[in-house]
Coordinates of C-alpha atoms and ligand atoms in Angstrom, one line a residue:
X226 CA 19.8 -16.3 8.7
X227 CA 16.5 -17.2 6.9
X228 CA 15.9 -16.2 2.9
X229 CA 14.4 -13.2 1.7
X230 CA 11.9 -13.6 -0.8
X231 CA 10.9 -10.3 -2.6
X232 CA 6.9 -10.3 -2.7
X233 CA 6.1 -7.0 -5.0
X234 CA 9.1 -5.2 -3.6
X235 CA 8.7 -6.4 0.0
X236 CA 11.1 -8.7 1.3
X237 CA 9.6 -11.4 3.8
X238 CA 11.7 -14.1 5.8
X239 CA 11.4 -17.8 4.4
X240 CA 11.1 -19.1 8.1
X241 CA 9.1 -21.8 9.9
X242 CA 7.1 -20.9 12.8
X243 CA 9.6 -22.5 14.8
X244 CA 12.0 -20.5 13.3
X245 CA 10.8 -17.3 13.5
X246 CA 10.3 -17.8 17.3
X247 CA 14.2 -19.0 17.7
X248 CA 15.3 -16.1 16.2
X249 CA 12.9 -14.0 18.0
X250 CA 14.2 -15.2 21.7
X251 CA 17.6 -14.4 20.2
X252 CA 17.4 -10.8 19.2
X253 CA 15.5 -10.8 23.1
X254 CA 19.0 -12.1 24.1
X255 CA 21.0 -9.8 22.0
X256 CA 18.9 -6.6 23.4
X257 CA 19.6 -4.7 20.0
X258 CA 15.3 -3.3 19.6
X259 CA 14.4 -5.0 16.2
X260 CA 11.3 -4.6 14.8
X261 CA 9.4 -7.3 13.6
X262 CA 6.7 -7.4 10.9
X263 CA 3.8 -10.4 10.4
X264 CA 2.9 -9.5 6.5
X265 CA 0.0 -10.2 4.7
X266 CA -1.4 -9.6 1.5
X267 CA -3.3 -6.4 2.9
X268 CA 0.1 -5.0 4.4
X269 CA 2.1 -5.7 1.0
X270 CA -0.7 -4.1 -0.9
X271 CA -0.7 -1.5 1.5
X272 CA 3.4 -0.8 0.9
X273 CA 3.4 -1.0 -3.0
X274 CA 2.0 2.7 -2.7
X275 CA 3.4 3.5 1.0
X276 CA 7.3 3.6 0.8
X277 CA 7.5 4.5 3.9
X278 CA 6.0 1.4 5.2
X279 CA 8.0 -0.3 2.7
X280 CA 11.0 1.0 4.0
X281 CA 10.3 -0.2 7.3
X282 CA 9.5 -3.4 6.3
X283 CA 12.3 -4.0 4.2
X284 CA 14.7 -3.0 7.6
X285 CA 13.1 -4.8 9.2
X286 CA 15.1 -7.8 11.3
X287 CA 12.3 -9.8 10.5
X288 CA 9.1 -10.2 8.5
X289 CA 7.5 -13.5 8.7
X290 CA 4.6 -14.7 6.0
X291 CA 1.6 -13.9 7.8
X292 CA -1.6 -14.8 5.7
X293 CA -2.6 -17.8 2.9
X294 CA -1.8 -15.1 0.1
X295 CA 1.8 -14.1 1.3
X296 CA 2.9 -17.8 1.2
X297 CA 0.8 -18.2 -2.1
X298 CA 2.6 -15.2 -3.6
X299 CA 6.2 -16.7 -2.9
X300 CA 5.2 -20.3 -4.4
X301 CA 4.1 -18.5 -7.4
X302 CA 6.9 -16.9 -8.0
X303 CA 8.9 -20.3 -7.2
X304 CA 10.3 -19.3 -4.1
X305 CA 10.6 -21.8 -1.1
X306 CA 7.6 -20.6 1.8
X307 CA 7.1 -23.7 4.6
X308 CA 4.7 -22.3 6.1
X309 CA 2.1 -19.4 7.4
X310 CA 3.3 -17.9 10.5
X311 CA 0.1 -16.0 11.6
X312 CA 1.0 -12.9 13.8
X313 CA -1.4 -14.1 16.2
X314 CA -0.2 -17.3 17.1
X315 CA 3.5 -16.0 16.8
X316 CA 2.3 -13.9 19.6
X317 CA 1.0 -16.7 21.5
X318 CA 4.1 -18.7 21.0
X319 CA 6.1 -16.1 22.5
X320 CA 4.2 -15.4 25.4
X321 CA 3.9 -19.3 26.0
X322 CA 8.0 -19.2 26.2
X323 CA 8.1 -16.0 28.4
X324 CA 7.1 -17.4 31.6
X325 CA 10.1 -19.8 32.4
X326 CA 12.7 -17.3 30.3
X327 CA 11.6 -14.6 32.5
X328 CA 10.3 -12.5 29.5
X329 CA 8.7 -8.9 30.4
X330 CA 5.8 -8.4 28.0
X331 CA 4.4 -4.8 27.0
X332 CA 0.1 -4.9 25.2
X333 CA 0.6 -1.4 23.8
X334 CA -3.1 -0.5 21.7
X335 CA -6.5 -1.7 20.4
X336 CA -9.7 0.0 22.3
X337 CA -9.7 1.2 26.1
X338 CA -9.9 -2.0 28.3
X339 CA -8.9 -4.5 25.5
X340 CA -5.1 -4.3 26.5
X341 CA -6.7 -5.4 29.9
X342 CA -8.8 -8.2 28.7
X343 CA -6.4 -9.5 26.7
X344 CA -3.4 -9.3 29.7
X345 CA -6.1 -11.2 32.2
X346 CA -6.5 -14.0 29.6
X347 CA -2.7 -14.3 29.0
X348 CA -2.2 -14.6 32.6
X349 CA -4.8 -17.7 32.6
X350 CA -3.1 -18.9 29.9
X351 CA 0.5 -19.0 30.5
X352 CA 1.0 -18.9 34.1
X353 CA 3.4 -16.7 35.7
X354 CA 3.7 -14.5 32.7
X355 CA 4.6 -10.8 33.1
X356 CA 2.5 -8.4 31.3
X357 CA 4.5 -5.8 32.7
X358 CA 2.0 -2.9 31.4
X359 CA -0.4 -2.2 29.1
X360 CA -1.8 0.7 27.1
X361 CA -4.9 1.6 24.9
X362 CA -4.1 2.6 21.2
X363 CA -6.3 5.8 21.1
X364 CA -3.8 8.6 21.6
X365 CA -2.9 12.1 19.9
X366 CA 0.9 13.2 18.8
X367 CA 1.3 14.9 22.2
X368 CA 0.7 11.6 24.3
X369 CA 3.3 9.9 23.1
X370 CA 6.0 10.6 24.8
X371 CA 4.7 10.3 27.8
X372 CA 3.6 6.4 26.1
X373 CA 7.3 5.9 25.4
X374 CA 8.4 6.8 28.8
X375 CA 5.5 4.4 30.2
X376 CA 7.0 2.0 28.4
X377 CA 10.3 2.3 28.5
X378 CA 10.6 2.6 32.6
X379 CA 8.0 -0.9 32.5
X380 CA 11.4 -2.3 30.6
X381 CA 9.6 -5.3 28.8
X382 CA 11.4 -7.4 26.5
X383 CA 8.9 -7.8 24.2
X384 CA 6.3 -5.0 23.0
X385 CA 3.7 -6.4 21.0
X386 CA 2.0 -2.9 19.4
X387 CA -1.5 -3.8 18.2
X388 CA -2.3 0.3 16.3
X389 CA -3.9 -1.4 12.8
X390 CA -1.6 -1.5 9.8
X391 CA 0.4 0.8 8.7
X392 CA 0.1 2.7 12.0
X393 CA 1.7 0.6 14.1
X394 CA 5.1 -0.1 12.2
X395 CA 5.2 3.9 11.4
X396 CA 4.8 4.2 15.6
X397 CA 7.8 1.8 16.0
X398 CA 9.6 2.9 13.7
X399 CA 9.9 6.5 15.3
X400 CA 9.9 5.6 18.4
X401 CA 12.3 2.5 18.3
X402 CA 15.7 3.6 19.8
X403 CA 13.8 5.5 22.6
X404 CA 11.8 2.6 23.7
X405 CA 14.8 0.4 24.0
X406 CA 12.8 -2.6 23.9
X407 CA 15.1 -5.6 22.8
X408 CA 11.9 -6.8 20.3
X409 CA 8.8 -4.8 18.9
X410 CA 6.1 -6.3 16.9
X411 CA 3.0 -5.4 15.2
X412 CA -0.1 -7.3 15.9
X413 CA -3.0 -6.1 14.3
X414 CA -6.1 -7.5 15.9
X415 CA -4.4 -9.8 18.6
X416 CA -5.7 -8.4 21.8
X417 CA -9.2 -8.1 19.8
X418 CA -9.0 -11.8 19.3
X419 CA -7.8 -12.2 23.3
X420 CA -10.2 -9.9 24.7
X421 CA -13.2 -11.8 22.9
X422 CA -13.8 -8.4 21.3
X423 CA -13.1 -10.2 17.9
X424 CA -13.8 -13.7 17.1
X425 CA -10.5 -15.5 15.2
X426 CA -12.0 -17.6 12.1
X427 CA -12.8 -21.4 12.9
X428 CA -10.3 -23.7 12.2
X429 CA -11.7 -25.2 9.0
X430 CA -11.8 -22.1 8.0
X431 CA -8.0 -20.9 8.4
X432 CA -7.4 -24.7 7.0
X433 CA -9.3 -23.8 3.4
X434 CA -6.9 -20.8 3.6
X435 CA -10.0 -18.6 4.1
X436 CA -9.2 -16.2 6.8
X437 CA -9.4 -13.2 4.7
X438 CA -13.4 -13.9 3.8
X439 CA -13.9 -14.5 7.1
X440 CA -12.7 -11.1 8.5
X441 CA -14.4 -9.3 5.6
X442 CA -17.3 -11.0 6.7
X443 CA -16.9 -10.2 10.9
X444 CA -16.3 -6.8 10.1
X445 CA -18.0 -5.3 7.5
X446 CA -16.1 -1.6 7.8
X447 CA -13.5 -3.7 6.3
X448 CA -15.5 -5.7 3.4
X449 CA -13.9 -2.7 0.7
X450 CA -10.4 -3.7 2.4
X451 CA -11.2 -7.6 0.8
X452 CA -10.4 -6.1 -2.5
X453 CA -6.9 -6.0 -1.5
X454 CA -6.1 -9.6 -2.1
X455 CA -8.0 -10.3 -5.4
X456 CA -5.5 -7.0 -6.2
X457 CA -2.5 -8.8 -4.8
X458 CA -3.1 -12.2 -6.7
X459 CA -3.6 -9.9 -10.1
X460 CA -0.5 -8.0 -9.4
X461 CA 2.0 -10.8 -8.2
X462 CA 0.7 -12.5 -11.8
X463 CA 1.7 -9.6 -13.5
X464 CA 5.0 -9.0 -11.6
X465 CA 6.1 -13.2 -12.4
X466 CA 5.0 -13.0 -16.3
X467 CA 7.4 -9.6 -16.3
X468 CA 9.9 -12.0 -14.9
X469 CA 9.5 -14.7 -17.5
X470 CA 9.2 -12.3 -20.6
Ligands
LIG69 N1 -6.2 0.6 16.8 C1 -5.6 1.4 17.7 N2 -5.4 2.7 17.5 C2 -5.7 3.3 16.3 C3 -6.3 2.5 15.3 C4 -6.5 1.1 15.6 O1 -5.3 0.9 18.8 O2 -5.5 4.5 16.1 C5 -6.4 -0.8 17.1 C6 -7.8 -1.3 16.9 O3 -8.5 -1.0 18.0 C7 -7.5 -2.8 16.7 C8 -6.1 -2.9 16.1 O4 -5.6 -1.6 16.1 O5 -7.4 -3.4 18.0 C9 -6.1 -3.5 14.7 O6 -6.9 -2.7 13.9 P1 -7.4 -3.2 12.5 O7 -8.1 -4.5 12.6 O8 -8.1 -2.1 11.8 O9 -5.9 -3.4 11.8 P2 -5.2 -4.5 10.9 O10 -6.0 -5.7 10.7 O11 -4.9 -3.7 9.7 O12 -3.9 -4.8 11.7

């Protein structure tokens, strides 16, 4: 089993990319329904003042290091990290894998017709996939069971949830032994990104470790959100001179 490293009280998986997929097609073997978390410095933030997200995370069965500031945060505080596993490629590894493992595939979320998109570009890119069924993300409290039934008679093995953090670990949370989906996972702006609806930053870009400004930048609704991670550096500081003193 991979290390835990506590990152301002939220325990994220040491793991490789090639790691966290392993593990992933096992718990799709073992057909327990595990959640799975991709955290970055935005969701961390975001569960130092929401316990119950933090809760989740920290049951999770696995929360990989998504973002340049998660895997920052645990060399600072002189943990091992290998590497970033971005939620979005996680998601692409998997679904590259599905095809010959037979792997049934759920897009629940984003906007009407993105789920859609983002299905009709997976099928182009990983022949012979099965995106057994997909759903938009816009719903009220008294759709939902009739959203876990949908899913649960599609029977994927994998549900990736794309509802915008914290919503969609909340969603899976409550609605995880019901679904009885051997893996969920939440994955922000993935089908976005598939769809086209959102553009992924250039390579350099993820390279200099600059994501973050880029998606500030994209989207400006979220520019106030960029404060997060100059918040996170400052408070993972704190937290390691605590430690030392
Ligand atoms: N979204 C959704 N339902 C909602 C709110 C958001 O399906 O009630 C979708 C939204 O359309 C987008 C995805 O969730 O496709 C991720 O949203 P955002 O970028 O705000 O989230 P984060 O980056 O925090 O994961």
């Amino acid at each position: 089993m991979p290390k835990k490293i506590d990152i301002l009280g939220v325990t994220v998986d040491s793991i490789t990319m090639k790691e966290a997929v392993n593990q992933i097609e096992r718990y799709m073997d073992e057909r327990k329904g595990v959640l799975i978390a991709t955290a970055n410095a935005e969701m961390i933030m975001c569960a130092t003042h929401d316990h119950e997200l933090k809760d989740i995370l920290n049951g999770a069965a696995l929360v990989v290091p998504d973002g340049a500031g998660t895997v920052w945060a645990a060399r600072h505080l002189g943990h091992e990290m290998p590497e970033r596993v971005a939620g979005f490629d996680l998601a692409q590894q998997l679904m590259k894998k599905a095809p010959a493992h037979h792997r049934r595939v759920f897009f629940f979320g984003s906007a009407p017709g993105v789920a859609e998109k983002a299905k009709a570009k997976a099928e182009k890119l990983y022949p012979g996939i099965e995106i057994v069924g997909t759903r938009n993300g816009y719903f009220s409290e008294a759709d939902e069971p009739q959203i876990v039934e949908e899913i649960r008679t599609a029977k994927p093995d994998l549900l990736l949830c794309a509802l915008g953090v914290p919503k969609q670990e909340k969603w899976l949370k409550k609605h995880l032994v019901e679904l009885e989906v051997p893996v969920s996972i939440g994955v922000g702006g993935t089908f976005d990104v598939m769809a086209g609806v959102m553009k992924r930053a250039p390579r350099w870009m993820q390279k200099a470790k600059l994501e973050w400004l880029f998606r500030g930048m994209m989207q400006p609704k979220r520019a106030g959100r960029l404060m997060a991670l100059p918040k996170f550096v400052f408070k993972v500081h704190a937290c390691k001179h605590d430690h030392n003193h």
